[in-house]
Amino acid sequence: MRARMVMPIVVVAVHLAACRAAPPVGSPAMGSVRVAVQGVADGNNLFSSENRARLVDANGTVAAEWKLSSDGPVPVRVPIGTYTLSAYTVFFSDFMQCVDDAVRPGLQSCVQPTLEPGAGQICGIPVVVTASLSVEARFDVLATGGCHLEALPPPVPMRS
């Protein structure tokens, strides 16, 4: 009796492991993008800022948007395909803007407005995301207030 119980458990365990390893049916194949940040401190402490990146496909659909870390590039998983990779710096206003909350009477919703970058402060390059190679890039914040974004060859093999 004991041998009959062990066999179904082993079969179920193997089946569950196989299901976890394979992507769900109909899900897109994924690749990875990593963007390193290299910045210049300009001594302007009036506004806090954050560096961001965005992947946009040929139809103008944003596939991914994320905050870049000065601690090192973090891999972002995206569907394989051809994109424009953009990187830019957003500056936060030095005040909070609050409005009455229509959903919660008597309360307010507050945000810190951002000063969006001008067209000359958004850098972009074409990239092709594949399932086997990671797209690597470096975003440089220039002392002049502009930016530079470049792909870093060679691509790094994906880790499973």
mmCIF file of C-alpha atoms in Angstrom:
data_model
loop_
_atom_site.group_PDB
_atom_site.id
_atom_site.type_symbol
_atom_site.label_atom_id
_atom_site.label_comp_id
_atom_site.label_asym_id
_atom_site.label_seq_id
_atom_site.Cartn_x
_atom_site.Cartn_y
_atom_site.Cartn_z
ATOM 1 C CA MET A 1 0.000 0.000 0.000
ATOM 2 C CA ARG A 2 2.823 2.384 0.862
ATOM 3 C CA ALA A 3 4.480 1.974 -2.581
ATOM 4 C CA ARG A 4 1.227 2.953 -4.318
ATOM 5 C CA MET A 5 1.046 6.226 -2.316
ATOM 6 C CA VAL A 6 4.654 7.289 -3.056
ATOM 7 C CA MET A 7 4.413 6.970 -6.842
ATOM 8 C CA PRO A 8 1.507 9.454 -7.299
ATOM 9 C CA ILE A 9 3.241 11.966 -5.022
ATOM 10 C CA VAL A 10 6.458 11.751 -7.086
ATOM 11 C CA VAL A 11 4.499 12.164 -10.344
ATOM 12 C CA VAL A 12 2.664 15.223 -8.961
ATOM 13 C CA ALA A 13 5.939 16.767 -7.701
ATOM 14 C CA VAL A 14 7.646 16.302 -11.099
ATOM 15 C CA HIS A 15 4.610 17.729 -12.890
ATOM 16 C CA LEU A 16 4.504 20.804 -10.616
ATOM 17 C CA ALA A 17 8.242 21.443 -11.109
ATOM 18 C CA ALA A 18 7.812 21.266 -14.890
ATOM 19 C CA CYS A 19 4.902 23.712 -14.765
ATOM 20 C CA ARG A 20 6.943 26.254 -12.782
ATOM 21 C CA ALA A 21 9.846 26.075 -15.230
ATOM 22 C CA ALA A 22 7.743 26.714 -18.339
ATOM 23 C CA PRO A 23 6.141 30.106 -18.962
ATOM 24 C CA PRO A 24 2.353 30.105 -18.978
ATOM 25 C CA VAL A 25 0.748 29.292 -22.315
ATOM 26 C CA GLY A 26 0.232 32.483 -24.317
ATOM 27 C CA SER A 27 2.656 34.601 -22.269
ATOM 28 C CA PRO A 28 5.281 36.518 -24.268
ATOM 29 C CA ALA A 29 8.933 35.518 -24.237
ATOM 30 C CA MET A 30 10.839 37.845 -21.935
ATOM 31 C CA GLY A 31 14.207 39.562 -22.086
ATOM 32 C CA SER A 32 16.146 41.874 -19.796
ATOM 33 C CA VAL A 33 17.270 45.520 -19.902
ATOM 34 C CA ARG A 34 19.766 47.086 -17.477
ATOM 35 C CA VAL A 35 20.682 50.776 -17.439
ATOM 36 C CA ALA A 36 23.594 52.053 -15.347
ATOM 37 C CA VAL A 37 23.688 55.715 -14.260
ATOM 38 C CA GLN A 38 26.741 57.916 -14.299
ATOM 39 C CA GLY A 39 26.048 61.426 -13.076
ATOM 40 C CA VAL A 40 27.699 64.716 -12.376
ATOM 41 C CA ALA A 41 26.936 66.474 -9.109
ATOM 42 C CA ASP A 42 26.370 70.122 -9.942
ATOM 43 C CA GLY A 43 25.852 71.454 -6.428
ATOM 44 C CA ASN A 44 22.228 72.448 -7.129
ATOM 45 C CA ASN A 45 20.416 71.273 -4.002
ATOM 46 C CA LEU A 46 17.255 73.304 -4.601
ATOM 47 C CA PHE A 47 15.394 70.437 -6.288
ATOM 48 C CA SER A 48 15.627 66.725 -5.571
ATOM 49 C CA SER A 49 15.746 64.553 -8.662
ATOM 50 C CA GLU A 50 15.457 61.009 -9.895
ATOM 51 C CA ASN A 51 16.696 59.324 -13.060
ATOM 52 C CA ARG A 52 14.194 57.243 -14.990
ATOM 53 C CA ALA A 53 14.131 54.969 -18.041
ATOM 54 C CA ARG A 54 11.362 53.963 -20.421
ATOM 55 C CA LEU A 55 10.957 51.398 -23.218
ATOM 56 C CA VAL A 56 8.528 52.345 -25.996
ATOM 57 C CA ASP A 57 7.593 50.127 -28.946
ATOM 58 C CA ALA A 58 7.053 51.245 -32.561
ATOM 59 C CA ASN A 59 3.332 51.885 -31.859
ATOM 60 C CA GLY A 60 4.160 54.308 -29.036
ATOM 61 C CA THR A 61 3.111 51.861 -26.311
ATOM 62 C CA VAL A 62 5.176 52.069 -23.134
ATOM 63 C CA ALA A 63 6.349 48.526 -22.390
ATOM 64 C CA ALA A 64 8.186 49.447 -19.184
ATOM 65 C CA GLU A 65 9.054 52.505 -17.140
ATOM 66 C CA TRP A 66 11.266 52.448 -14.068
ATOM 67 C CA LYS A 67 13.437 54.448 -11.694
ATOM 68 C CA LEU A 68 17.177 54.096 -12.288
ATOM 69 C CA SER A 69 19.312 53.359 -9.263
ATOM 70 C CA SER A 70 22.666 55.014 -8.625
ATOM 71 C CA ASP A 71 23.549 51.872 -6.623
ATOM 72 C CA GLY A 72 23.878 49.893 -9.851
ATOM 73 C CA PRO A 73 21.720 48.716 -12.730
ATOM 74 C CA VAL A 74 18.738 46.563 -11.856
ATOM 75 C CA PRO A 75 17.464 44.167 -14.550
ATOM 76 C CA VAL A 76 13.970 44.942 -15.826
ATOM 77 C CA ARG A 77 12.085 42.089 -17.526
ATOM 78 C CA VAL A 78 10.213 43.020 -20.708
ATOM 79 C CA PRO A 79 8.698 41.167 -23.682
ATOM 80 C CA ILE A 80 11.185 40.550 -26.486
ATOM 81 C CA GLY A 81 10.970 43.048 -29.338
ATOM 82 C CA THR A 82 12.306 46.264 -30.844
ATOM 83 C CA TYR A 83 12.056 49.400 -28.707
ATOM 84 C CA THR A 84 13.317 52.901 -28.136
ATOM 85 C CA LEU A 85 15.090 53.038 -24.780
ATOM 86 C CA SER A 86 14.893 56.518 -23.258
ATOM 87 C CA ALA A 87 16.537 57.844 -20.104
ATOM 88 C CA TYR A 88 16.008 61.212 -18.434
ATOM 89 C CA THR A 89 16.094 63.082 -15.135
ATOM 90 C CA VAL A 90 12.948 64.356 -13.423
ATOM 91 C CA PHE A 91 13.235 67.155 -10.861
ATOM 92 C CA PHE A 92 10.779 67.439 -7.989
ATOM 93 C CA SER A 93 9.294 70.770 -7.000
ATOM 94 C CA ASP A 94 10.201 72.241 -3.627
ATOM 95 C CA PHE A 95 6.534 72.325 -2.498
ATOM 96 C CA MET A 96 3.590 69.983 -2.035
ATOM 97 C CA GLN A 97 0.359 70.605 -3.944
ATOM 98 C CA CYS A 98 -2.823 69.505 -2.154
ATOM 99 C CA VAL A 99 -6.399 69.336 -3.431
ATOM 100 C CA ASP A 100 -9.631 68.302 -1.729
ATOM 101 C CA ASP A 101 -10.254 64.590 -2.171
ATOM 102 C CA ALA A 102 -13.609 64.005 -3.912
ATOM 103 C CA VAL A 103 -13.745 60.379 -2.755
ATOM 104 C CA ARG A 104 -12.918 61.074 0.895
ATOM 105 C CA PRO A 105 -14.742 64.259 2.018
ATOM 106 C CA GLY A 106 -12.761 66.369 4.485
ATOM 107 C CA LEU A 107 -9.414 64.914 3.382
ATOM 108 C CA GLN A 108 -6.873 66.076 0.851
ATOM 109 C CA SER A 109 -4.639 64.330 -1.653
ATOM 110 C CA CYS A 110 -1.147 65.789 -1.909
ATOM 111 C CA VAL A 111 1.583 65.330 -4.509
ATOM 112 C CA GLN A 112 4.998 66.815 -5.094
ATOM 113 C CA PRO A 113 4.859 68.202 -8.659
ATOM 114 C CA THR A 114 7.635 67.245 -11.046
ATOM 115 C CA LEU A 115 9.424 69.450 -13.508
ATOM 116 C CA GLU A 116 9.488 67.281 -16.604
ATOM 117 C CA PRO A 117 12.637 67.395 -18.743
ATOM 118 C CA GLY A 118 12.761 69.268 -22.027
ATOM 119 C CA ALA A 119 13.283 67.425 -25.325
ATOM 120 C CA GLY A 120 17.050 68.055 -25.201
ATOM 121 C CA GLN A 121 17.245 66.388 -21.799
ATOM 122 C CA ILE A 122 15.726 63.057 -22.865
ATOM 123 C CA CYS A 123 18.191 60.681 -24.482
ATOM 124 C CA GLY A 124 17.070 57.698 -26.536
ATOM 125 C CA ILE A 125 18.558 54.823 -28.495
ATOM 126 C CA PRO A 126 17.023 51.943 -30.462
ATOM 127 C CA VAL A 127 17.393 48.529 -28.792
ATOM 128 C CA VAL A 128 16.384 44.964 -29.599
ATOM 129 C CA VAL A 129 15.410 42.861 -26.589
ATOM 130 C CA THR A 130 15.992 39.119 -27.042
ATOM 131 C CA ALA A 131 15.397 36.162 -24.761
ATOM 132 C CA SER A 132 19.068 35.144 -24.762
ATOM 133 C CA LEU A 133 20.991 38.421 -24.311
ATOM 134 C CA SER A 134 20.549 41.245 -21.820
ATOM 135 C CA VAL A 135 20.448 44.786 -23.208
ATOM 136 C CA GLU A 136 23.023 46.847 -21.315
ATOM 137 C CA ALA A 137 23.193 50.654 -21.461
ATOM 138 C CA ARG A 138 24.727 53.588 -19.592
ATOM 139 C CA PHE A 139 22.974 56.902 -18.938
ATOM 140 C CA ASP A 140 25.298 59.864 -18.341
ATOM 141 C CA VAL A 141 24.037 63.073 -16.749
ATOM 142 C CA LEU A 142 26.230 65.851 -18.154
ATOM 143 C CA ALA A 143 27.420 68.932 -16.265
ATOM 144 C CA THR A 144 25.811 71.102 -18.968
ATOM 145 C CA GLY A 145 22.368 69.795 -18.018
ATOM 146 C CA GLY A 146 22.066 67.475 -21.005
ATOM 147 C CA CYS A 147 22.448 63.722 -21.154
ATOM 148 C CA HIS A 148 24.031 60.887 -23.077
ATOM 149 C CA LEU A 149 22.727 57.298 -23.430
ATOM 150 C CA GLU A 150 24.711 54.521 -25.040
ATOM 151 C CA ALA A 151 24.442 50.774 -25.463
ATOM 152 C CA LEU A 152 27.261 48.868 -23.801
ATOM 153 C CA PRO A 153 28.640 46.088 -25.974
ATOM 154 C CA PRO A 154 28.935 43.206 -25.834
ATOM 155 C CA PRO A 155 25.548 42.018 -24.569
ATOM 156 C CA VAL A 156 25.620 39.872 -21.439
ATOM 157 C CA PRO A 157 24.194 36.335 -21.619
ATOM 158 C CA MET A 158 20.924 35.974 -19.698
ATOM 159 C CA ARG A 159 20.981 34.049 -16.425
ATOM 160 C CA SER A 160 18.326 31.417 -15.934
#
